[in-house]
JSON list of C-alpha atoms in Angstrom, two decimals:
[
{"chain": "H", "resi": 465, "resn": "MET", "atom": "CA", "xyz": [24.71, -60.40, 6.22]},
{"chain": "H", "resi": 466, "resn": "LYS", "atom": "CA", "xyz": [22.55, -58.71, 8.84]},
{"chain": "H", "resi": 467, "resn": "ARG", "atom": "CA", "xyz": [21.66, -55.19, 8.18]},
{"chain": "H", "resi": 468, "resn": "ASN", "atom": "CA", "xyz": [20.55, -52.60, 10.81]},
{"chain": "H", "resi": 469, "resn": "ILE", "atom": "CA", "xyz": [18.12, -50.12, 9.37]},
{"chain": "H", "resi": 470, "resn": "VAL", "atom": "CA", "xyz": [17.16, -47.22, 11.59]},
{"chain": "H", "resi": 471, "resn": "ILE", "atom": "CA", "xyz": [14.27, -45.14, 10.48]},
{"chain": "H", "resi": 472, "resn": "ALA", "atom": "CA", "xyz": [13.47, -42.01, 12.51]},
{"chain": "H", "resi": 473, "resn": "ALA", "atom": "CA", "xyz": [10.36, -39.98, 11.92]},
{"chain": "H", "resi": 474, "resn": "VAL", "atom": "CA", "xyz": [9.27, -36.97, 13.91]},
{"chain": "H", "resi": 475, "resn": "THR", "atom": "CA", "xyz": [5.89, -35.45, 13.34]},
{"chain": "H", "resi": 476, "resn": "ALA", "atom": "CA", "xyz": [4.78, -32.21, 15.00]},
{"chain": "H", "resi": 477, "resn": "ALA", "atom": "CA", "xyz": [1.29, -30.88, 14.83]},
{"chain": "H", "resi": 478, "resn": "ALA", "atom": "CA", "xyz": [0.28, -27.57, 16.39]},
{"chain": "H", "resi": 479, "resn": "LEU", "atom": "CA", "xyz": [-3.30, -26.44, 16.41]},
{"chain": "H", "resi": 480, "resn": "ILE", "atom": "CA", "xyz": [-3.67, -22.89, 17.73]},
{"chain": "H", "resi": 481, "resn": "GLY", "atom": "CA", "xyz": [-7.37, -23.29, 18.36]},
{"chain": "H", "resi": 482, "resn": "GLY", "atom": "CA", "xyz": [-7.00, -26.57, 20.26]},
{"chain": "H", "resi": 483, "resn": "GLY", "atom": "CA", "xyz": [-3.63, -25.80, 21.77]},
{"chain": "H", "resi": 484, "resn": "THR", "atom": "CA", "xyz": [-2.28, -29.34, 21.17]},
{"chain": "H", "resi": 485, "resn": "ALA", "atom": "CA", "xyz": [1.17, -30.48, 20.17]},
{"chain": "H", "resi": 486, "resn": "THR", "atom": "CA", "xyz": [2.22, -34.11, 19.59]},
{"chain": "H", "resi": 487, "resn": "ALA", "atom": "CA", "xyz": [5.68, -35.47, 18.83]},
{"chain": "H", "resi": 488, "resn": "LEU", "atom": "CA", "xyz": [6.33, -39.08, 17.83]},
{"chain": "H", "resi": 489, "resn": "ALA", "atom": "CA", "xyz": [9.65, -40.80, 17.24]},
{"chain": "H", "resi": 490, "resn": "THR", "atom": "CA", "xyz": [10.01, -44.35, 15.94]},
{"chain": "H", "resi": 491, "resn": "THR", "atom": "CA", "xyz": [13.07, -46.48, 15.56]},
{"chain": "H", "resi": 492, "resn": "GLY", "atom": "CA", "xyz": [13.25, -49.87, 13.92]},
{"chain": "H", "resi": 493, "resn": "ASP", "atom": "CA", "xyz": [15.62, -52.74, 12.92]},
{"chain": "H", "resi": 494, "resn": "ASP", "atom": "CA", "xyz": [15.21, -55.80, 10.68]},
{"chain": "H", "resi": 495, "resn": "GLN", "atom": "CA", "xyz": [12.22, -56.98, 12.69]},
{"chain": "H", "resi": 496, "resn": "GLY", "atom": "CA", "xyz": [10.44, -53.61, 12.19]},
{"chain": "H", "resi": 497, "resn": "SER", "atom": "CA", "xyz": [9.92, -52.90, 15.92]},
{"chain": "H", "resi": 498, "resn": "ALA", "atom": "CA", "xyz": [8.70, -49.41, 16.84]},
{"chain": "H", "resi": 499, "resn": "ARG", "atom": "CA", "xyz": [8.64, -47.38, 20.04]},
{"chain": "H", "resi": 500, "resn": "GLN", "atom": "CA", "xyz": [6.83, -44.17, 20.91]},
{"chain": "H", "resi": 501, "resn": "ALA", "atom": "CA", "xyz": [9.25, -41.62, 22.34]},
{"chain": "H", "resi": 502, "resn": "ALA", "atom": "CA", "xyz": [7.11, -38.80, 23.76]},
{"chain": "H", "resi": 503, "resn": "THR", "atom": "CA", "xyz": [3.69, -37.27, 23.68]},
{"chain": "H", "resi": 504, "resn": "THR", "atom": "CA", "xyz": [2.91, -33.82, 25.04]},
{"chain": "H", "resi": 505, "resn": "GLN", "atom": "CA", "xyz": [-0.45, -32.17, 25.10]},
{"chain": "H", "resi": 506, "resn": "LEU", "atom": "CA", "xyz": [-1.57, -28.80, 26.36]},
{"chain": "H", "resi": 507, "resn": "SER", "atom": "CA", "xyz": [-5.27, -28.08, 26.43]},
{"chain": "H", "resi": 508, "resn": "ASN", "atom": "CA", "xyz": [-7.22, -24.83, 26.48]},
{"chain": "H", "resi": 509, "resn": "ASP", "atom": "CA", "xyz": [-8.59, -25.82, 29.88]},
{"chain": "H", "resi": 510, "resn": "ASP", "atom": "CA", "xyz": [-5.05, -25.76, 31.26]},
{"chain": "H", "resi": 511, "resn": "VAL", "atom": "CA", "xyz": [-4.58, -22.24, 29.91]},
{"chain": "H", "resi": 512, "resn": "ARG", "atom": "CA", "xyz": [-7.84, -21.06, 31.44]},
{"chain": "H", "resi": 513, "resn": "ASP", "atom": "CA", "xyz": [-6.93, -22.66, 34.77]},
{"chain": "H", "resi": 514, "resn": "ASP", "atom": "CA", "xyz": [-3.64, -20.77, 34.76]},
{"chain": "H", "resi": 515, "resn": "GLN", "atom": "CA", "xyz": [-5.46, -17.52, 34.03]},
{"chain": "H", "resi": 516, "resn": "ASP", "atom": "CA", "xyz": [-8.00, -18.16, 36.81]},
{"chain": "H", "resi": 517, "resn": "ASP", "atom": "CA", "xyz": [-5.19, -18.89, 39.25]},
{"chain": "H", "resi": 518, "resn": "ALA", "atom": "CA", "xyz": [-3.50, -15.63, 38.28]},
{"chain": "H", "resi": 519, "resn": "GLY", "atom": "CA", "xyz": [-6.77, -13.76, 38.84]},
{"chain": "H", "resi": 520, "resn": "ASP", "atom": "CA", "xyz": [-7.18, -15.33, 42.26]},
{"chain": "H", "resi": 521, "resn": "ARG", "atom": "CA", "xyz": [-3.64, -14.28, 43.15]},
{"chain": "H", "resi": 522, "resn": "ASP", "atom": "CA", "xyz": [-4.43, -10.71, 42.07]},
{"chain": "H", "resi": 523, "resn": "ASP", "atom": "CA", "xyz": [-7.55, -10.68, 44.29]},
{"chain": "H", "resi": 524, "resn": "ARG", "atom": "CA", "xyz": [-5.54, -11.95, 47.24]},
{"chain": "H", "resi": 525, "resn": "ASP", "atom": "CA", "xyz": [-2.86, -9.34, 46.59]},
{"chain": "H", "resi": 526, "resn": "ASP", "atom": "CA", "xyz": [-5.51, -6.59, 46.55]},
{"chain": "H", "resi": 527, "resn": "ALA", "atom": "CA", "xyz": [-6.94, -7.86, 49.83]},
{"chain": "H", "resi": 528, "resn": "GLU", "atom": "CA", "xyz": [-3.50, -7.99, 51.42]},
{"chain": "H", "resi": 529, "resn": "LYS", "atom": "CA", "xyz": [-2.76, -4.42, 50.29]},
{"chain": "H", "resi": 530, "resn": "THR", "atom": "CA", "xyz": [-6.03, -3.26, 51.80]},
{"chain": "H", "resi": 531, "resn": "VAL", "atom": "CA", "xyz": [-5.74, -4.84, 55.22]},
{"chain": "H", "resi": 532, "resn": "SER", "atom": "CA", "xyz": [-2.04, -4.02, 55.50]},
{"chain": "H", "resi": 533, "resn": "ALA", "atom": "CA", "xyz": [-2.63, -0.26, 55.16]},
{"chain": "H", "resi": 534, "resn": "ASP", "atom": "CA", "xyz": [-1.39, 1.40, 58.35]},
{"chain": "H", "resi": 535, "resn": "VAL", "atom": "CA", "xyz": [-3.41, 4.57, 57.78]},
{"chain": "H", "resi": 536, "resn": "THR", "atom": "CA", "xyz": [-7.18, 4.15, 58.18]},
{"chain": "H", "resi": 537, "resn": "ALA", "atom": "CA", "xyz": [-9.81, 5.92, 56.11]},
{"chain": "H", "resi": 538, "resn": "SER", "atom": "CA", "xyz": [-10.57, 8.40, 58.90]},
{"chain": "H", "resi": 539, "resn": "GLU", "atom": "CA", "xyz": [-6.87, 9.16, 59.36]},
{"chain": "H", "resi": 540, "resn": "ALA", "atom": "CA", "xyz": [-6.41, 9.66, 55.61]},
{"chain": "H", "resi": 541, "resn": "ILE", "atom": "CA", "xyz": [-9.33, 12.10, 55.59]},
{"chain": "H", "resi": 542, "resn": "ALA", "atom": "CA", "xyz": [-7.89, 14.02, 58.53]},
{"chain": "H", "resi": 543, "resn": "SER", "atom": "CA", "xyz": [-4.52, 14.26, 56.80]},
{"chain": "H", "resi": 544, "resn": "ALA", "atom": "CA", "xyz": [-6.10, 15.47, 53.57]},
{"chain": "H", "resi": 545, "resn": "LEU", "atom": "CA", "xyz": [-8.07, 18.19, 55.39]},
{"chain": "H", "resi": 546, "resn": "LYS", "atom": "CA", "xyz": [-4.92, 19.44, 57.11]},
{"chain": "H", "resi": 547, "resn": "HIS", "atom": "CA", "xyz": [-3.41, 19.91, 53.67]},
{"chain": "H", "resi": 548, "resn": "THR", "atom": "CA", "xyz": [-6.53, 21.23, 51.93]},
{"chain": "H", "resi": 549, "resn": "SER", "atom": "CA", "xyz": [-9.23, 22.92, 54.00]},
{"chain": "H", "resi": 550, "resn": "GLY", "atom": "CA", "xyz": [-12.83, 22.22, 53.17]},
{"chain": "H", "resi": 551, "resn": "THR", "atom": "CA", "xyz": [-15.33, 19.36, 53.44]},
{"chain": "H", "resi": 552, "resn": "ALA", "atom": "CA", "xyz": [-14.27, 15.80, 52.75]},
{"chain": "H", "resi": 553, "resn": "VAL", "atom": "CA", "xyz": [-16.86, 14.15, 50.51]},
{"chain": "H", "resi": 554, "resn": "SER", "atom": "CA", "xyz": [-15.21, 10.82, 49.69]},
{"chain": "H", "resi": 555, "resn": "ALA", "atom": "CA", "xyz": [-12.15, 8.69, 50.37]},
{"chain": "H", "resi": 556, "resn": "GLU", "atom": "CA", "xyz": [-11.02, 5.59, 48.53]},
{"chain": "H", "resi": 557, "resn": "LEU", "atom": "CA", "xyz": [-8.06, 3.22, 48.79]},
{"chain": "H", "resi": 558, "resn": "ASP", "atom": "CA", "xyz": [-7.10, 2.74, 45.16]},
{"chain": "H", "resi": 559, "resn": "ASP", "atom": "CA", "xyz": [-4.26, 2.22, 42.68]},
{"chain": "H", "resi": 560, "resn": "GLU", "atom": "CA", "xyz": [-2.34, 5.37, 41.83]},
{"chain": "H", "resi": 561, "resn": "ASP", "atom": "CA", "xyz": [-2.81, 6.07, 38.11]},
{"chain": "H", "resi": 562, "resn": "ASP", "atom": "CA", "xyz": [-3.33, 2.34, 37.37]},
{"chain": "H", "resi": 563, "resn": "SER", "atom": "CA", "xyz": [0.07, 1.49, 38.84]},
{"chain": "H", "resi": 564, "resn": "ALA", "atom": "CA", "xyz": [0.89, -1.04, 41.52]},
{"chain": "H", "resi": 565, "resn": "LYS", "atom": "CA", "xyz": [1.16, 1.69, 44.17]},
{"chain": "H", "resi": 566, "resn": "VAL", "atom": "CA", "xyz": [-1.94, 1.96, 46.37]},
{"chain": "H", "resi": 567, "resn": "VAL", "atom": "CA", "xyz": [-2.89, 5.33, 47.90]},
{"chain": "H", "resi": 568, "resn": "TRP", "atom": "CA", "xyz": [-5.80, 6.97, 49.63]},
{"chain": "H", "resi": 569, "resn": "LYS", "atom": "CA", "xyz": [-7.63, 9.37, 47.32]},
{"chain": "H", "resi": 570, "resn": "VAL", "atom": "CA", "xyz": [-9.67, 11.94, 49.23]},
{"chain": "H", "resi": 571, "resn": "ASP", "atom": "CA", "xyz": [-12.07, 14.37, 47.50]},
{"chain": "H", "resi": 572, "resn": "VAL", "atom": "CA", "xyz": [-12.39, 17.70, 49.29]},
{"chain": "H", "resi": 573, "resn": "LEU", "atom": "CA", "xyz": [-14.89, 20.46, 48.48]},
{"chain": "H", "resi": 574, "resn": "SER", "atom": "CA", "xyz": [-13.46, 23.81, 49.49]},
{"chain": "H", "resi": 575, "resn": "GLY", "atom": "CA", "xyz": [-15.37, 26.88, 50.59]},
{"chain": "H", "resi": 576, "resn": "ASP", "atom": "CA", "xyz": [-15.23, 28.44, 47.14]},
{"chain": "H", "resi": 577, "resn": "ASN", "atom": "CA", "xyz": [-16.83, 25.29, 45.64]},
{"chain": "H", "resi": 578, "resn": "THR", "atom": "CA", "xyz": [-13.56, 24.06, 44.17]},
{"chain": "H", "resi": 579, "resn": "TRP", "atom": "CA", "xyz": [-13.02, 20.30, 44.17]},
{"chain": "H", "resi": 580, "resn": "HIS", "atom": "CA", "xyz": [-9.64, 18.93, 45.20]},
{"chain": "H", "resi": 581, "resn": "SER", "atom": "CA", "xyz": [-8.35, 15.36, 44.88]},
{"chain": "H", "resi": 582, "resn": "VAL", "atom": "CA", "xyz": [-5.75, 14.70, 47.58]},
{"chain": "H", "resi": 583, "resn": "SER", "atom": "CA", "xyz": [-3.48, 11.62, 47.52]},
{"chain": "H", "resi": 584, "resn": "VAL", "atom": "CA", "xyz": [-2.39, 10.26, 50.90]},
{"chain": "H", "resi": 585, "resn": "ASP", "atom": "CA", "xyz": [0.25, 7.62, 51.57]},
{"chain": "H", "resi": 586, "resn": "PRO", "atom": "CA", "xyz": [-1.45, 4.62, 53.28]},
{"chain": "H", "resi": 587, "resn": "ALA", "atom": "CA", "xyz": [1.74, 3.78, 55.16]},
{"chain": "H", "resi": 588, "resn": "SER", "atom": "CA", "xyz": [2.74, 7.17, 56.59]},
{"chain": "H", "resi": 589, "resn": "GLY", "atom": "CA", "xyz": [-0.34, 9.38, 56.20]},
{"chain": "H", "resi": 590, "resn": "LYS", "atom": "CA", "xyz": [1.76, 11.92, 54.32]},
{"chain": "H", "resi": 591, "resn": "VAL", "atom": "CA", "xyz": [0.06, 13.90, 51.55]},
{"chain": "H", "resi": 592, "resn": "LEU", "atom": "CA", "xyz": [1.68, 12.90, 48.26]},
{"chain": "H", "resi": 593, "resn": "GLY", "atom": "CA", "xyz": [0.00, 15.53, 46.11]},
{"chain": "H", "resi": 594, "resn": "ALA", "atom": "CA", "xyz": [-3.24, 17.28, 45.21]},
{"chain": "H", "resi": 595, "resn": "HIS", "atom": "CA", "xyz": [-4.97, 18.65, 42.15]},
{"chain": "H", "resi": 596, "resn": "THR", "atom": "CA", "xyz": [-8.28, 20.32, 41.33]},
{"chain": "H", "resi": 597, "resn": "ASP", "atom": "CA", "xyz": [-11.14, 18.43, 39.72]},
{"chain": "H", "resi": 598, "resn": "ASP", "atom": "CA", "xyz": [-14.23, 19.43, 37.76]},
{"chain": "H", "resi": 599, "resn": "GLU", "atom": "CA", "xyz": [-17.45, 18.09, 39.31]},
{"chain": "H", "resi": 600, "resn": "ASP", "atom": "CA", "xyz": [-21.03, 18.88, 38.36]},
{"chain": "H", "resi": 601, "resn": "ASP", "atom": "CA", "xyz": [-22.80, 17.80, 41.53]},
{"chain": "H", "resi": 602, "resn": "THR", "atom": "CA", "xyz": [-21.63, 20.54, 43.90]},
{"chain": "H", "resi": 603, "resn": "ALA", "atom": "CA", "xyz": [-25.16, 21.82, 44.54]},
{"chain": "H", "resi": 604, "resn": "GLN", "atom": "CA", "xyz": [-26.46, 18.33, 45.34]},
{"chain": "H", "resi": 605, "resn": "VAL", "atom": "CA", "xyz": [-23.58, 17.68, 47.73]},
{"chain": "H", "resi": 606, "resn": "ARG", "atom": "CA", "xyz": [-24.11, 20.97, 49.54]},
{"chain": "H", "resi": 607, "resn": "ALA", "atom": "CA", "xyz": [-27.83, 20.25, 49.85]},
{"chain": "H", "resi": 608, "resn": "ALA", "atom": "CA", "xyz": [-27.26, 16.71, 51.15]},
{"chain": "H", "resi": 609, "resn": "LEU", "atom": "CA", "xyz": [-24.79, 17.88, 53.80]},
{"chain": "H", "resi": 610, "resn": "LYS", "atom": "CA", "xyz": [-26.93, 20.82, 54.95]},
{"chain": "H", "resi": 611, "resn": "GLY", "atom": "CA", "xyz": [-27.93, 20.20, 58.55]},
{"chain": "H", "resi": 612, "resn": "SER", "atom": "CA", "xyz": [-25.88, 16.99, 58.85]},
{"chain": "H", "resi": 613, "resn": "SER", "atom": "CA", "xyz": [-23.81, 16.48, 61.99]},
{"chain": "H", "resi": 614, "resn": "VAL", "atom": "CA", "xyz": [-21.67, 13.49, 60.95]},
{"chain": "H", "resi": 615, "resn": "THR", "atom": "CA", "xyz": [-18.57, 14.20, 58.87]},
{"chain": "H", "resi": 616, "resn": "ALA", "atom": "CA", "xyz": [-16.89, 11.78, 56.47]},
{"chain": "H", "resi": 617, "resn": "GLU", "atom": "CA", "xyz": [-14.12, 11.26, 59.04]},
{"chain": "H", "resi": 618, "resn": "GLU", "atom": "CA", "xyz": [-16.62, 10.39, 61.77]},
{"chain": "H", "resi": 619, "resn": "ALA", "atom": "CA", "xyz": [-18.57, 8.11, 59.43]},
{"chain": "H", "resi": 620, "resn": "ALA", "atom": "CA", "xyz": [-15.36, 6.26, 58.54]},
{"chain": "H", "resi": 621, "resn": "LYS", "atom": "CA", "xyz": [-14.61, 5.73, 62.23]},
{"chain": "H", "resi": 622, "resn": "ALA", "atom": "CA", "xyz": [-18.11, 4.36, 62.79]},
{"chain": "H", "resi": 623, "resn": "ALA", "atom": "CA", "xyz": [-17.94, 1.99, 59.79]},
{"chain": "H", "resi": 624, "resn": "ALA", "atom": "CA", "xyz": [-14.51, 0.72, 60.90]},
{"chain": "H", "resi": 625, "resn": "GLY", "atom": "CA", "xyz": [-16.34, -1.39, 63.48]},
{"chain": "H", "resi": 626, "resn": "LYS", "atom": "CA", "xyz": [-17.60, -3.54, 60.59]},
{"chain": "H", "resi": 627, "resn": "GLY", "atom": "CA", "xyz": [-14.21, -4.16, 58.94]},
{"chain": "H", "resi": 628, "resn": "VAL", "atom": "CA", "xyz": [-11.39, -2.36, 57.16]},
{"chain": "H", "resi": 629, "resn": "VAL", "atom": "CA", "xyz": [-12.92, 0.65, 55.40]},
{"chain": "H", "resi": 630, "resn": "THR", "atom": "CA", "xyz": [-11.72, 0.82, 51.80]},
{"chain": "H", "resi": 631, "resn": "SER", "atom": "CA", "xyz": [-13.99, 3.62, 50.63]},
{"chain": "H", "resi": 632, "resn": "MET", "atom": "CA", "xyz": [-16.30, 6.28, 52.00]},
{"chain": "H", "resi": 633, "resn": "ASP", "atom": "CA", "xyz": [-18.63, 8.30, 49.81]},
{"chain": "H", "resi": 634, "resn": "LEU", "atom": "CA", "xyz": [-21.62, 10.59, 50.11]},
{"chain": "H", "resi": 635, "resn": "ASP", "atom": "CA", "xyz": [-24.88, 9.33, 48.64]},
{"chain": "H", "resi": 636, "resn": "GLU", "atom": "CA", "xyz": [-26.60, 12.59, 47.74]},
{"chain": "H", "resi": 637, "resn": "ASP", "atom": "CA", "xyz": [-29.23, 10.99, 45.49]},
{"chain": "H", "resi": 638, "resn": "GLY", "atom": "CA", "xyz": [-32.66, 9.73, 46.47]},
{"chain": "H", "resi": 639, "resn": "LYS", "atom": "CA", "xyz": [-34.73, 10.26, 49.58]},
{"chain": "H", "resi": 640, "resn": "ASP", "atom": "CA", "xyz": [-32.48, 8.62, 52.18]},
{"chain": "H", "resi": 641, "resn": "LYS", "atom": "CA", "xyz": [-29.20, 10.51, 51.92]},
{"chain": "H", "resi": 642, "resn": "SER", "atom": "CA", "xyz": [-26.29, 9.01, 53.84]},
{"chain": "H", "resi": 643, "resn": "TRP", "atom": "CA", "xyz": [-22.62, 8.18, 53.90]},
{"chain": "H", "resi": 644, "resn": "GLU", "atom": "CA", "xyz": [-21.82, 4.95, 52.06]},
{"chain": "H", "resi": 645, "resn": "ALA", "atom": "CA", "xyz": [-18.94, 2.82, 53.28]},
{"chain": "H", "resi": 646, "resn": "GLU", "atom": "CA", "xyz": [-17.33, -0.28, 51.83]},
{"chain": "H", "resi": 647, "resn": "THR", "atom": "CA", "xyz": [-15.41, -2.65, 54.08]},
{"chain": "H", "resi": 648, "resn": "ARG", "atom": "CA", "xyz": [-13.17, -5.61, 53.31]},
{"chain": "H", "resi": 649, "resn": "THR", "atom": "CA", "xyz": [-12.01, -8.53, 55.45]},
{"chain": "H", "resi": 650, "resn": "SER", "atom": "CA", "xyz": [-8.58, -10.15, 55.43]},
{"chain": "H", "resi": 651, "resn": "ALA", "atom": "CA", "xyz": [-10.07, -12.88, 53.22]},
{"chain": "H", "resi": 652, "resn": "GLY", "atom": "CA", "xyz": [-11.15, -10.28, 50.65]},
{"chain": "H", "resi": 653, "resn": "ALA", "atom": "CA", "xyz": [-14.90, -10.34, 51.37]},
{"chain": "H", "resi": 654, "resn": "GLU", "atom": "CA", "xyz": [-16.54, -6.97, 50.66]},
{"chain": "H", "resi": 655, "resn": "LYS", "atom": "CA", "xyz": [-19.68, -5.47, 52.17]},
{"chain": "H", "resi": 656, "resn": "ASP", "atom": "CA", "xyz": [-21.47, -2.14, 51.81]},
{"chain": "H", "resi": 657, "resn": "TRP", "atom": "CA", "xyz": [-22.85, -0.06, 54.68]},
{"chain": "H", "resi": 658, "resn": "LYS", "atom": "CA", "xyz": [-24.84, 3.12, 55.18]},
{"chain": "H", "resi": 659, "resn": "VAL", "atom": "CA", "xyz": [-23.96, 5.64, 57.88]},
{"chain": "H", "resi": 660, "resn": "ASP", "atom": "CA", "xyz": [-26.70, 8.04, 58.98]},
{"chain": "H", "resi": 661, "resn": "LEU", "atom": "CA", "xyz": [-25.82, 11.69, 58.42]},
{"chain": "H", "resi": 662, "resn": "ALA", "atom": "CA", "xyz": [-27.42, 12.77, 61.71]},
{"chain": "H", "resi": 663, "resn": "SER", "atom": "CA", "xyz": [-26.85, 9.91, 64.15]},
{"chain": "H", "resi": 664, "resn": "GLY", "atom": "CA", "xyz": [-23.84, 8.10, 62.72]},
{"chain": "H", "resi": 665, "resn": "LYS", "atom": "CA", "xyz": [-25.68, 4.78, 63.00]},
{"chain": "H", "resi": 666, "resn": "VAL", "atom": "CA", "xyz": [-24.27, 2.08, 60.73]},
{"chain": "H", "resi": 667, "resn": "THR", "atom": "CA", "xyz": [-26.65, -0.27, 58.92]},
{"chain": "H", "resi": 668, "resn": "ALA", "atom": "CA", "xyz": [-26.22, -2.82, 56.15]},
{"chain": "H", "resi": 669, "resn": "ASP", "atom": "CA", "xyz": [-26.86, -1.48, 52.66]},
{"chain": "H", "resi": 670, "resn": "ARG", "atom": "CA", "xyz": [-30.15, -3.14, 51.66]},
{"chain": "H", "resi": 671, "resn": "SER", "atom": "CA", "xyz": [-29.61, -2.45, 47.98]},
{"chain": "H", "resi": 672, "resn": "ASP", "atom": "CA", "xyz": [-26.28, -4.29, 48.23]},
{"chain": "H", "resi": 673, "resn": "ALA", "atom": "CA", "xyz": [-28.00, -7.29, 49.84]},
{"chain": "H", "resi": 674, "resn": "GLN", "atom": "CA", "xyz": [-30.68, -7.29, 47.13]},
{"chain": "H", "resi": 675, "resn": "ASP", "atom": "CA", "xyz": [-28.02, -7.24, 44.42]},
{"chain": "H", "resi": 676, "resn": "ASP", "atom": "CA", "xyz": [-26.32, -10.25, 46.06]},
{"chain": "H", "resi": 677, "resn": "ASP", "atom": "CA", "xyz": [-29.63, -12.15, 46.16]},
{"chain": "H", "resi": 678, "resn": "ALA", "atom": "CA", "xyz": [-30.23, -11.36, 42.49]},
{"chain": "H", "resi": 679, "resn": "ASP", "atom": "CA", "xyz": [-26.74, -12.59, 41.57]},
{"chain": "H", "resi": 680, "resn": "ASP", "atom": "CA", "xyz": [-27.33, -15.82, 43.52]},
{"chain": "H", "resi": 681, "resn": "ALA", "atom": "CA", "xyz": [-30.62, -16.36, 41.67]},
{"chain": "H", "resi": 682, "resn": "ASP", "atom": "CA", "xyz": [-28.92, -15.83, 38.31]},
{"chain": "H", "resi": 683, "resn": "ASP", "atom": "CA", "xyz": [-26.22, -18.35, 39.24]},
{"chain": "H", "resi": 684, "resn": "GLN", "atom": "CA", "xyz": [-28.88, -20.94, 40.11]},
{"chain": "H", "resi": 685, "resn": "ASP", "atom": "CA", "xyz": [-30.63, -20.37, 36.77]}
]
């Protein structure tokens, strides 16, 4: 009498460190034949690749948010000054309280030396809110701006010829005081610029270029 003997064995092994999982199934009859049913493996490299892809998507999303802003840096500054009188010292396109919503944040120094942070909608130019801040560099800012003829709004307009301005700030430290602007292209490439406080002339930030060269050298090493 012929007997059919079916033997099924399933073995699962999961290694958290290696991230591998293997499942085997064998079936047999009188002749003892065996067949492998399935093998699945997930490596750490696959996980890292997924994370890198997610990071790249985030960078592209940030770039798209930046270049899709209808309100420019100079327009955001003008809107903030209509709401809060004073001197605009910086403007930055940034996430609102670490959320997905992107707004212009404009720092304004009022006549009584009070600092105000004004949030401006990048789509409509409407002021979303404002609050006072505590800053300890008021004297340095006043000294740097003394005798200057180029405002933050004018500097932002000048830098816009180099790309979409994502931030404008006053560099009150060092010998060569100036406005500092950061621009971004539709591809996400960033570059720093200096805007002269007296003439409004825009030049590439040499310190930024030196940092890039140093990074390239480190990569080669």
